[in-house]
Coordinates of C-alpha atoms in Angstrom, one line a residue:
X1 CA 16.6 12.0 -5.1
X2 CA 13.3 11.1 -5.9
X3 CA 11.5 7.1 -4.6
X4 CA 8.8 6.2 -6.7
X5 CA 6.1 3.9 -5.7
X6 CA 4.6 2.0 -9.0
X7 CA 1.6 0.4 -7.9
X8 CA 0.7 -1.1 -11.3
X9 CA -2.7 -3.1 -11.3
X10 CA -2.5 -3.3 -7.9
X11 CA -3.9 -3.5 -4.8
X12 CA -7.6 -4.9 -4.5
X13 CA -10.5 -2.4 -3.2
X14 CA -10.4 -3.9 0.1
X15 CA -7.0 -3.3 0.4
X16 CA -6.6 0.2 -0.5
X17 CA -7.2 2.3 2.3
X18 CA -4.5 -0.3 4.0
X19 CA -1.7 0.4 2.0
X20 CA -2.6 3.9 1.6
X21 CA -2.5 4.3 5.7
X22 CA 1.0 1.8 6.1
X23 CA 2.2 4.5 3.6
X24 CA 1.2 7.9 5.6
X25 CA 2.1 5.9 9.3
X26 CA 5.4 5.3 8.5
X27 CA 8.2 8.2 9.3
X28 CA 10.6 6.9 6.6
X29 CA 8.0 7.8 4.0
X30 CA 6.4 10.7 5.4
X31 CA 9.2 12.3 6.7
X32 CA 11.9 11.0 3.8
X33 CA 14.3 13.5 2.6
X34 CA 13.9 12.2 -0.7
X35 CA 10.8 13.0 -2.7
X36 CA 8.3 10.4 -2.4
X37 CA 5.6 9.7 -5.7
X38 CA 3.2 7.3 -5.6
X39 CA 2.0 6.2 -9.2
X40 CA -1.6 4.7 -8.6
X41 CA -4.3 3.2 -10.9
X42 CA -6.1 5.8 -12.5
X43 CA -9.6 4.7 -10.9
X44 CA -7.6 4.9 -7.2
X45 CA -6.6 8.8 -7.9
X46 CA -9.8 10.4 -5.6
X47 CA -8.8 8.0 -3.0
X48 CA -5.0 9.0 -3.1
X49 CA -6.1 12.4 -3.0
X50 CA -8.3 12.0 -0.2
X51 CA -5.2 9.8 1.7
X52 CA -2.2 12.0 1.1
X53 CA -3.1 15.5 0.2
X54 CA -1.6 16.3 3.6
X55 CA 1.3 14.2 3.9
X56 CA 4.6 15.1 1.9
X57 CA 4.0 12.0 -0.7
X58 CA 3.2 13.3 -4.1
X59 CA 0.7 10.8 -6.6
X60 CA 0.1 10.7 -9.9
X61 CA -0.9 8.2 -12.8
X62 CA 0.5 5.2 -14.6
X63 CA -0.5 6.3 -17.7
X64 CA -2.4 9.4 -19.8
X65 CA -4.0 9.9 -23.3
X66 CA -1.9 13.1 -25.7
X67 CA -5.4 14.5 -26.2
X68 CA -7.6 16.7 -23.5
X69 CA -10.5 14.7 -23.8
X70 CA -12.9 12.9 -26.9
X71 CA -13.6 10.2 -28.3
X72 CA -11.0 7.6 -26.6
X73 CA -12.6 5.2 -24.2
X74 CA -10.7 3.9 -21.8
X75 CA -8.4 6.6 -21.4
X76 CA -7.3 9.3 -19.0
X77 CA -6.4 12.6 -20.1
X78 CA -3.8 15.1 -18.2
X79 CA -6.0 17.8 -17.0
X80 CA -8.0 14.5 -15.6
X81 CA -5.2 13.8 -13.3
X82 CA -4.7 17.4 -11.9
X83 CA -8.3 17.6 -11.8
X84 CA -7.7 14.7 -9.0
X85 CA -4.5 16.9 -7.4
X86 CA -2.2 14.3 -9.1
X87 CA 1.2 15.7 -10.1
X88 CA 2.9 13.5 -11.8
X89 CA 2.0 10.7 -15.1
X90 CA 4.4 7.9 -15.8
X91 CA 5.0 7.4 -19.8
X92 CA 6.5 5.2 -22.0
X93 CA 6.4 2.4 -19.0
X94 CA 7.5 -0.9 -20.5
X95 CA 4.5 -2.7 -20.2
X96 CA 2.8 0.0 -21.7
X97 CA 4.9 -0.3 -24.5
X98 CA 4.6 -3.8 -25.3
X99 CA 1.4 -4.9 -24.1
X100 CA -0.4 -2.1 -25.3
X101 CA 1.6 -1.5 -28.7
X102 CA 2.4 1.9 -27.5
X103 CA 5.2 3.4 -29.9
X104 CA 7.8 6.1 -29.8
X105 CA 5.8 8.4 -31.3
X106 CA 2.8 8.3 -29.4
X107 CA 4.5 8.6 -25.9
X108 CA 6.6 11.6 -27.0
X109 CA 3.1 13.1 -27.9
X110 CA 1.7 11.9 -24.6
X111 CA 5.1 13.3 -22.7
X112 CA 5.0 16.9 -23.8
X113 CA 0.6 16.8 -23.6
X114 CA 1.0 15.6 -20.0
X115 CA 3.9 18.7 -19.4
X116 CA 1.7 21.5 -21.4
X117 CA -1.0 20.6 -18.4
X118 CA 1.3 21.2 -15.9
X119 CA 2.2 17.6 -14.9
X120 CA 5.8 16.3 -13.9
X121 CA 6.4 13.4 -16.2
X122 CA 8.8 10.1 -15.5
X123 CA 9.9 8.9 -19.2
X124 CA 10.4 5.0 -19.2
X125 CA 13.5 3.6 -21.6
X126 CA 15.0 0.3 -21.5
X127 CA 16.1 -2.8 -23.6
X128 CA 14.7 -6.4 -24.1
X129 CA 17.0 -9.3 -23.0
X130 CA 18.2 -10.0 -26.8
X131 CA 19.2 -6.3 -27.0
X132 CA 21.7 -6.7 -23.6
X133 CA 23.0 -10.5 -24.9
X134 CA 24.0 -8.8 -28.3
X135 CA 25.9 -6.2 -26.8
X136 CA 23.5 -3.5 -28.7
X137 CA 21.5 -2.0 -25.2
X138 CA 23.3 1.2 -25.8
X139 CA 22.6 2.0 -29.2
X140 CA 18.9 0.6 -28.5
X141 CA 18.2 3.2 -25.5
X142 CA 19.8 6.0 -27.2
X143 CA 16.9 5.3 -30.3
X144 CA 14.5 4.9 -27.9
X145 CA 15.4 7.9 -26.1
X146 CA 15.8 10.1 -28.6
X147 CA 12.4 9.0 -30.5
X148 CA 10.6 9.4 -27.3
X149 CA 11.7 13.0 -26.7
X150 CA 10.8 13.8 -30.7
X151 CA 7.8 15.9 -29.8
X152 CA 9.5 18.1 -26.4
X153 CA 12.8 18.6 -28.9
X154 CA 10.4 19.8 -31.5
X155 CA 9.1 23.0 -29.0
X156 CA 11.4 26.5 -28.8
X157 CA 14.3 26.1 -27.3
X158 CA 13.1 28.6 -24.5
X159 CA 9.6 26.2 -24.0
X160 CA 12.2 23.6 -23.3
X161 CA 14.0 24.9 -21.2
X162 CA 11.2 26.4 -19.0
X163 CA 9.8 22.5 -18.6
X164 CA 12.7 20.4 -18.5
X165 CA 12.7 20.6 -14.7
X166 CA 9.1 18.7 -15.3
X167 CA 10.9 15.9 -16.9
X168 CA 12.9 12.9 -15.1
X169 CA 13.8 9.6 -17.1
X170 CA 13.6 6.0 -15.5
X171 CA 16.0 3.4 -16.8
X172 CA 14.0 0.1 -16.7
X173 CA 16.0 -3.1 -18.3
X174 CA 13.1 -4.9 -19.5
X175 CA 14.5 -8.4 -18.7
X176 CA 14.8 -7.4 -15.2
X177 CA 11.1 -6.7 -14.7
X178 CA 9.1 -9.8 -12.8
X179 CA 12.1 -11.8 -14.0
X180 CA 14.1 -12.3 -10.9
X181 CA 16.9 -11.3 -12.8
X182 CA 18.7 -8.4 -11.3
X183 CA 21.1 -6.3 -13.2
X184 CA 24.3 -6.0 -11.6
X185 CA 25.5 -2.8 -10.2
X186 CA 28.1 -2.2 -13.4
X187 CA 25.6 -2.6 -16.0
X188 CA 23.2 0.1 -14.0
X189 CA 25.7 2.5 -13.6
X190 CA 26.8 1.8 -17.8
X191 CA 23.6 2.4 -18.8
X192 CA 23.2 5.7 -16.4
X193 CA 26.4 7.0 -17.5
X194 CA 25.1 6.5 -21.0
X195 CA 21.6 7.8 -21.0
X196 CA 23.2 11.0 -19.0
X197 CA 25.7 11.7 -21.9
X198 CA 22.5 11.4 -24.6
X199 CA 21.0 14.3 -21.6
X200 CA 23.7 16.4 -21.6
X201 CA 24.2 15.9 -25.7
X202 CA 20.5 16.9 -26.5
X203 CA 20.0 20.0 -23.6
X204 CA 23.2 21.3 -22.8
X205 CA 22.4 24.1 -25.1
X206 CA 19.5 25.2 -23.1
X207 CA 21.7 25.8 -20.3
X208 CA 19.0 25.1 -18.1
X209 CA 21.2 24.1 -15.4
X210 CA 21.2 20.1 -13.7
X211 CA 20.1 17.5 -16.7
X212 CA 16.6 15.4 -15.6
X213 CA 17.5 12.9 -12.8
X214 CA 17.7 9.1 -13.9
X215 CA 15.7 6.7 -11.8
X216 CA 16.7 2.9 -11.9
X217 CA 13.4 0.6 -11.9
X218 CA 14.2 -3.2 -12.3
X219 CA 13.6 -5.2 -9.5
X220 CA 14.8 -2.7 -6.8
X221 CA 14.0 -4.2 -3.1
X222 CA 14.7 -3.2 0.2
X223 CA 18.1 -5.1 -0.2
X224 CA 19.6 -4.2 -3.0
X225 CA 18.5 -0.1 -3.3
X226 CA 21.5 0.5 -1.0
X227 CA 24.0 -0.2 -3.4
X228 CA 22.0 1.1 -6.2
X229 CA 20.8 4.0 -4.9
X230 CA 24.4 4.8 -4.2
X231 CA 25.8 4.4 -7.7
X232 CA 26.8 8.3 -8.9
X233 CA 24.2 8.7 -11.7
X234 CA 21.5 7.2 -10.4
X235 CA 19.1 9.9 -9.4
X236 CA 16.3 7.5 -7.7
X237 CA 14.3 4.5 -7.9
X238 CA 11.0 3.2 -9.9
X239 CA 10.1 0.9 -7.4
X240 CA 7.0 -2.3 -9.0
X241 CA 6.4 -5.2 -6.6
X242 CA 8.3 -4.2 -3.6
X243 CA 5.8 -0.8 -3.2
X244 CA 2.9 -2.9 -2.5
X245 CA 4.0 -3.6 0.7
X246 CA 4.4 -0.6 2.9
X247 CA 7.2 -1.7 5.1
X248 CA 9.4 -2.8 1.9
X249 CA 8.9 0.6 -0.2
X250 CA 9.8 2.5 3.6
X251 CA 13.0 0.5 3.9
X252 CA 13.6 2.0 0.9
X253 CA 13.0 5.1 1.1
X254 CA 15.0 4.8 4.0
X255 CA 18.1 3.5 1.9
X256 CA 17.9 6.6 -0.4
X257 CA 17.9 8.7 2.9
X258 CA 21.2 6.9 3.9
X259 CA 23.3 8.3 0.6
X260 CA 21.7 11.5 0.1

């Protein structure tokens, strides 16, 4: 099971070394039996480095250009965030996707640029609210899904299945983000069930053993990642507001430690 902490924008300078020290005191992180990533801003990764290169907690980025470097200002490139000791590069994250115009077909390049340098990669998919009132989430995510695996579908067969252990997806209902609307326990476990069949339908020929876990991210707080957390398919959590405190993101932790 895997807890990830996305910090977003997020904290402040002055508050930094804080949250990076309530993180590393606290047993329920440090010593979780689930894994434990922390996703931090890009200009933060020296300092994660620094903070946790000697705990168990793994860190990574929110966010990486397809190419190695060039001309793109602004942007972070792969070998950039292994060049900091980071691990692990979120893509496809929601925000990214609609505040940033970020399409299908760019994050499926950035996905399998990101694995080629040796990253572990969390693949974001979700629907809009108008998608879930019309009934069409399902057929919405599988698009989205499929579209953003384009580029690591178009590699060998035996590349694919030699990195598909780098790849986990995270279910994020976009009307459930900073909303206050929580998606109910039934719908999560729908849409896990769902996204795992479109898994097992693309890669089963690979028969490169478990399918990539399925993280839920909308909303999840230390009261409610019990019961989502316990839910069959859900392999983890993508954890936004609640991981800027460090007592909140423990207590959950904690919770995935009490179904594992």
């Amino acid at each position: 099971m895997i807890i990830a902490a996305n910090w977003k924008m997020n904290p402040q300078p002055s508050d930094v070394a804080s949250l990076f020290a309530g993180y590393c005191g606290d047993q329920r992180i440090t010593q979780a039996r689930a894994e434990i990533l922390c996703f931090v801003p890009s200009c933060y990764l020296a300092l994660a480095e620094q903070a946790l290169e000697k705990t168990t907690i793994k860190w990574g980025a929110q966010n990486c250009h397809p190419e190695p470097s060039g001309a793109y200002t602004g942007e972070v490139s792969a070998e950039m965030i292994s060049g900091f000791g980071g691990s692990w590069v979120l893509a496809g994250h929601s925000e990214r996707r609609s505040g940033f115009g970020e399409t299908d077909e760019f994050i499926s390049a950035k996905l399998v640029a990101a694995i080629k340098a040796g990253l572990n990669v969390v693949l974001c998919v979700g629907e809009p609210k108008e998608r879930r009132e019309r009934g069409t989430q399902n057929q919405y995510v599988a698009t989205q899904l499929a579209a953003s695996l384009a580029a690591f579908g178009a590699e060998t067969s035996d590349w694919q299945a030699a990195h598909l252990k780098q790849l986990v997806i995270a279910y994020e209902p976009v009307w459930a983000i900073g909303t206050g609307l929580v998606a109910t326990t039934v719908q999560i476990d729908d849409m896990h069930t769902h996204i795992h069949a479109q898994l097992e339908q693309r890669f089963a020929s690979l028969q490169a053993g478990a399918m990539p876990p399925i993280l839920y991210g909308g909303s999840v707080k230390d009261d409610n990642a019990r019961d989502i957390l316990s839910l069959p398919l859900v392999g983890g959590a993508l954890v936004g507001g609640a991981s800027l405190s460090a007592s909140s993101f423990a207590a959950i932790a904690g919770c995935a430690d009490m179904v594992i």
